C-alpha angles and dihedrals in degrees: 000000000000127000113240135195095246112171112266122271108229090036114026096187082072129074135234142186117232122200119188121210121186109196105178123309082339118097113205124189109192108198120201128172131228137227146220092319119210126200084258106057088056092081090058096050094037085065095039079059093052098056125089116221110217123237115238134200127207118220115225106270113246114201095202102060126055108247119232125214083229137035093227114208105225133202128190121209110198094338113182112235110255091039087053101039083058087051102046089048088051085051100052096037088061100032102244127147107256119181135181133207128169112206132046091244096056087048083066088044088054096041086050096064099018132062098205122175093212142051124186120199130187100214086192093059094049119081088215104017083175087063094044093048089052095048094045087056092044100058096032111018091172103066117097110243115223114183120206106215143031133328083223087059092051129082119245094239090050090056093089104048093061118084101187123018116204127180128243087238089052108128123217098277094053096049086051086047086060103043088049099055082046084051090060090073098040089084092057084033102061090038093062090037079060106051101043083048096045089044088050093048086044087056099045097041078077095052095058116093100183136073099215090053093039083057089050093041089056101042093047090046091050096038088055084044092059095027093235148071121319140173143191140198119194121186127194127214085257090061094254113147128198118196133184131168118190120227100030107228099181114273113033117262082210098062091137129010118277122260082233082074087086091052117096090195134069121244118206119184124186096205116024112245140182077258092064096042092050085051095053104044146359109209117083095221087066102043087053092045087063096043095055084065092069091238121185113177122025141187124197110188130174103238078224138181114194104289093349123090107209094174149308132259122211113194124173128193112212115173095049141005108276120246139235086256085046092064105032086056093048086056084048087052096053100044095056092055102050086062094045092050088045094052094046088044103035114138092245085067090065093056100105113224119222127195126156120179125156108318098340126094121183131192120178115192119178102317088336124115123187116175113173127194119207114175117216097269101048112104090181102137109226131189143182125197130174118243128197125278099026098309132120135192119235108192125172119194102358109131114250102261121154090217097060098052077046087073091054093057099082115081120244139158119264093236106056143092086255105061098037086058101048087044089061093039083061101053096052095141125061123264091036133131145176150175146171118227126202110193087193103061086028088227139125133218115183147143132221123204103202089330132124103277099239111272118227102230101243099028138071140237122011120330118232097339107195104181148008113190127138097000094300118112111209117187144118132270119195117208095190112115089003141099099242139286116261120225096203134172117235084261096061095028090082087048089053107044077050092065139064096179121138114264095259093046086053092057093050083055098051094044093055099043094033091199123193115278151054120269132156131195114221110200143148122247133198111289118253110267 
C-alpha cells in the first residue's frame, strides 16, 4: 500500500494526496489536500508515492498482565530448575518465546538460526561465568544479558558485561520486573541489529556472481530479517528460474511461482489471513503448505527493476509479530538483489566475445573465459558452443556430428546420472574430452576418454574426480575462488603440475616457449556492469 496524488473530493479541480493504512481486518483512506505546489515540492511527493506503509495488528489487551512496547525472545543458558520453571511461566503466562539451552555451544547453534533480545544466564551453574559473559557479548553484542545470581558470586571484570542481576530467590514478579526493564533497549537495539546486517548483505550481494547463490543468499538473509521462513524465485529473460527457501521444512512451498509474482507492489501483513494468502497464491496446496509453518506476520515484494519483474520474495515471521524495521529491511532486501540479478543476467552478458592471435584463441561467453592455446604441430579439434541457460559445451578431440552436441541440448543438472552419461557417450575415441560449463554456478562436469583429468590452477593432481571405468574419467571441477581450471593434452599436463605461477604468468610462459600441446584455461571473469 502506496500513497498516490488522486483529485480532491469536495473540488476536483484540486489535488490530494491519499495515503492508505490497513490495521488489522480494518482498511483506512486519509485524505489530505494540497496546496499551491511548486517544482520543487514534486520531488517530495514523488518520493511520499514511492514508500509502502506497513499493515499492524493489535493483540487483544489482558488486565491482568503489564504491556511491553515490545514481545522480547528470550533464551536461557543453564538455567537451575526452580529459577527456570519461574521464567518459563512468566513466559507462558504472557506469550513470549522462551527458549533453554544448556551449554555455551549450543548457545552459538541457537544464535546462528534465531535472533533472541534476552539472554539469561545462571552464573552458579557455569564453571567461568567471566568467560562465558565475554564470549556471549563477542558473537551477539545486542542481546540484553540477564544473570541469574549475586554480584558477590561474579567476577569484577564480568560486571559490566551484565545488564540486569536477579537473585536466585527472585519470584515470578520480580523476574517479570527485570525482563521488562531489559525489554526497554530491544527497540534501539534491533534497529541497530538491522541496519549493520542490512549494510553487510548489501555489501556481499556484490560480491555474489551467481544467480542460484544469489537466490540462497536472499532467502536466508530475509528469512533471518523476519525471523522466520522465506523464499525466493528469480527468472531470467531465458526462462531460467532459480529458487531457494531457507530453512528447508520437506516438500517446497514454491513449487510454482506465486500468483504475487504478477503484483508490482509489496504486501506486508501484520497477522496472516485468508487475504494474504489469497494475494500470494492461488492454489490451496500452497496456501495450506505456509500455514502449516505457523507463520504470523508475512511479507510478500517484486524483486523488481523499473518495468521489468525479475521475481518475488515470501518471508514469514513465526516466534513473534514482525516489526516496521522488519519490513522496511525485507524491501531493502529485494531491491539489492534485483540489481544485482539484473546486473548478472543483463542482456550485454549474452554477447559472445571472439578474439584469435598466434596460437591463442579466446571466447568469452557471460562470466565465462576460455583462452586455448594449440602449438603449430597439434592437430587436437576443439570446439565451444553455447548451451541454454547460461551453459556451453567445451569438447577436444569429438568429431564434429551434429547428432552428439543434440544430446546437450537438453537442459540437466551437473550432478546427476544424466549428465554424466551423455558427457561419456560423447568422449568414445581416445584423446577426447568434454564438459559442460555452467557460468552461473561457476562449476564443471566432464569426462575424459584417455585425456589429462582438468587441473585446478593452484592445486595439484585431478579435481573431483567422480569415476574411472573403461579408461574415461568423469568429475567436477569448481571455478569459484579459484584461478581457473586447465584442459591440457598428456604432452602439456607434466609442464603444468611443474609450475605454481599465477594464470596470467602461465600464459606469458606459454606464449614465449611455445612447447608442444593444447591446453585451455576455463575461468570467470567480472560481470558486465
Amino acid at each position: 500500500m502506496r500513497p498516490a496524488r488522486i483529485a480532491a473530493p469536495d473540488d476536483t479541480a484540486r489535488r490530494a494526496l491519499a495515503i492508505p493504512f490497513r490495521h488489522g481486518s480494518a482498511r483506512r483512506v486519509v485524505v489530505a489536500e494540497l496546496g499551491a505546489l511548486s517544482a520543487g515540492d514534486q520531488p517530495l511527493l514523488s518520493v511520499l508515492e514511492q514508500m509502502t506503509v506497513p499493515s499492524g495488528e493489535t493483540a487483544a489487551p489482558r488486565d491482568d498482565l503489564p504491556s511491553l512496547p515490545v514481545e522480547p525472545v528470550i533464551v536461557m543458558l543453564a538455567v537451575c530448575g526452580p529459577v527456570r520453571s519461574r521464567i518459563l511461566e512468566a513466559g507462558r503466562r504472557r506469550g513470549w518465546p522462551v527458549h533453554a539451552v544448556g551449554r555455551l555451544p549450543d548457545l552459538y547453534e541457537f544464535l546462528s538460526s534465531q535472533m533472541p533480545d534476552i539472554v539469561v544466564v545462571d552464573s552458579d551453574e557455569i564453571a567461568d561465568a567471566a568467560h562465558a559473559l565475554h564470549r556471549i557479548h563477542h558473537v551477539a553484542r545486542d542481546l540484553q544479558v540477564v544473570v541469574i545470581g549475586s554480584s558477590e558470586g561474579l567476577p569484577s571484570e564480568a560486571a559490566p558485561l551484565v545488564d540486569t542481576l536477579i537473585p536466585h530467590d527472585a519470584g515470578e514478579p520480580e523476574i517479570f520486573a527485570a525482563l521488562k526493564r531489559a525489554s526497554r533497549e530491544i527497540p534501539r537495539s534491533r534497529t541497530a541489529k538491522l541496519a549493520r546486517s542490512q549494510h553487510a548483505a548489501v555489501q556481499d550481494i556484490e560480491r555474489i556472481t551467481a544467480p542460484d547463490r544469489l537466490a540462497q543468499f536472499a532467502a536466508q538473509r530475509a528469512a533471518e530479517i523476519m525471523g522466520g521462513w522465506a523464499g525466493v524465485v528469480l527468472l531470467s529473460e531465458s526462462g531460467a528460474a532459480y529458487r531457494a527457501e531457507q530453512p528447508a521444512f520437506g516438500g517446497a512451498i514454491l513449487s510454482s511461482i506465486p500468483s504475487g509474482f504478477l503484483n508490482d507492489v509489496p504486501i506486508f501483513c501484520g497477522t496472516i489471513d485468508a487475504e494474504f494468502l489469497s494475494e500470494v497464491f492461488d492454489n490451496v496446496r500452497q496456501q495450506q503448505a505456509l500455514m502449516e509453518l505457523a507463520p504470523v506476520s508475512g511479507a510478500l515484494l517484486p524483486i523488481t527493476l523499473g518495468s521489468h519483474r525479475l521475481g518475488v520474495m515470501l518471508a514469514v515471521s513465526r516466534d513473534r509479530g514482525a516489526s516496521d524495521e522488519a519490513f522496511v529491511a525485507a524491501e531493502t532486501l529485494a531491491n539489492a538483489v534485483g540489481h544485482r540479478f539484473a546486473n548478472l543476467t543483463s542482456s550485454a552478458r549474452q554477447i559472445p566475445e571472439f578474439e584469435r592471435r598466434g596460437s591463442w584463441t579466446r571466447w568469452c561467453h557471460d562470466m565465462l573465459e576460455i583462452t586455448v592455446y594449440c602449438s603449430a604441430a597439434c592437430t587436437l579439434p576443439w570446439r565451444y558452443r553455447p548451451l541454454p541457460e547460461s551453459r556451453g559445451l567445451l569438447t577436444v578431440g569429438v568429431p564434429d556430428e551434429p547428432a552428439t552436441f543434440r544430446r546437450f541440448e537438453q537442459v540437466l543438472p551437473l550432478a546427476s546420472a544424466d549428465a554424466t552419461a551423455t558427457l561419456r557417450s560423447a568422449v568414445t575415441f581416445p584423446q577426447s574430452f568434454a564438459a559442460i560449463v555452467d557460468s552461473d554456478r561457476q562449476t564443471m562436469a566432464y569426462a575424459a576418454n584417455r585425456f589429462a583429468a582438468p587441473l585446478i590452477l593452484g592445486r595439484r593432481g585431478p579435481a573431483g574426480i567422480v569415476r574411472i571405468s573403461d579408461d574415461v574419467v568423469s568429475g567436477a571441477a569448481a571455478l569459484q575462488d579459484s584461478q581457473g581450471v586447465v584442459v591440457c593434452d598428456d604432452f602439456l599436463q607434466d609442464w603444468f603440475r611443474e609450475r605454481s605461477e599465477s594464470a596470467p604468468r602461465l600464459l606469458e610462459l606459454l606464449e614465449r616457449r611455445q612447447p608442444h600441446g593444447f591446453a585451455s584455461f576455463v575461468r570467470t571473469r567480472s560481470p558486465v556492469r
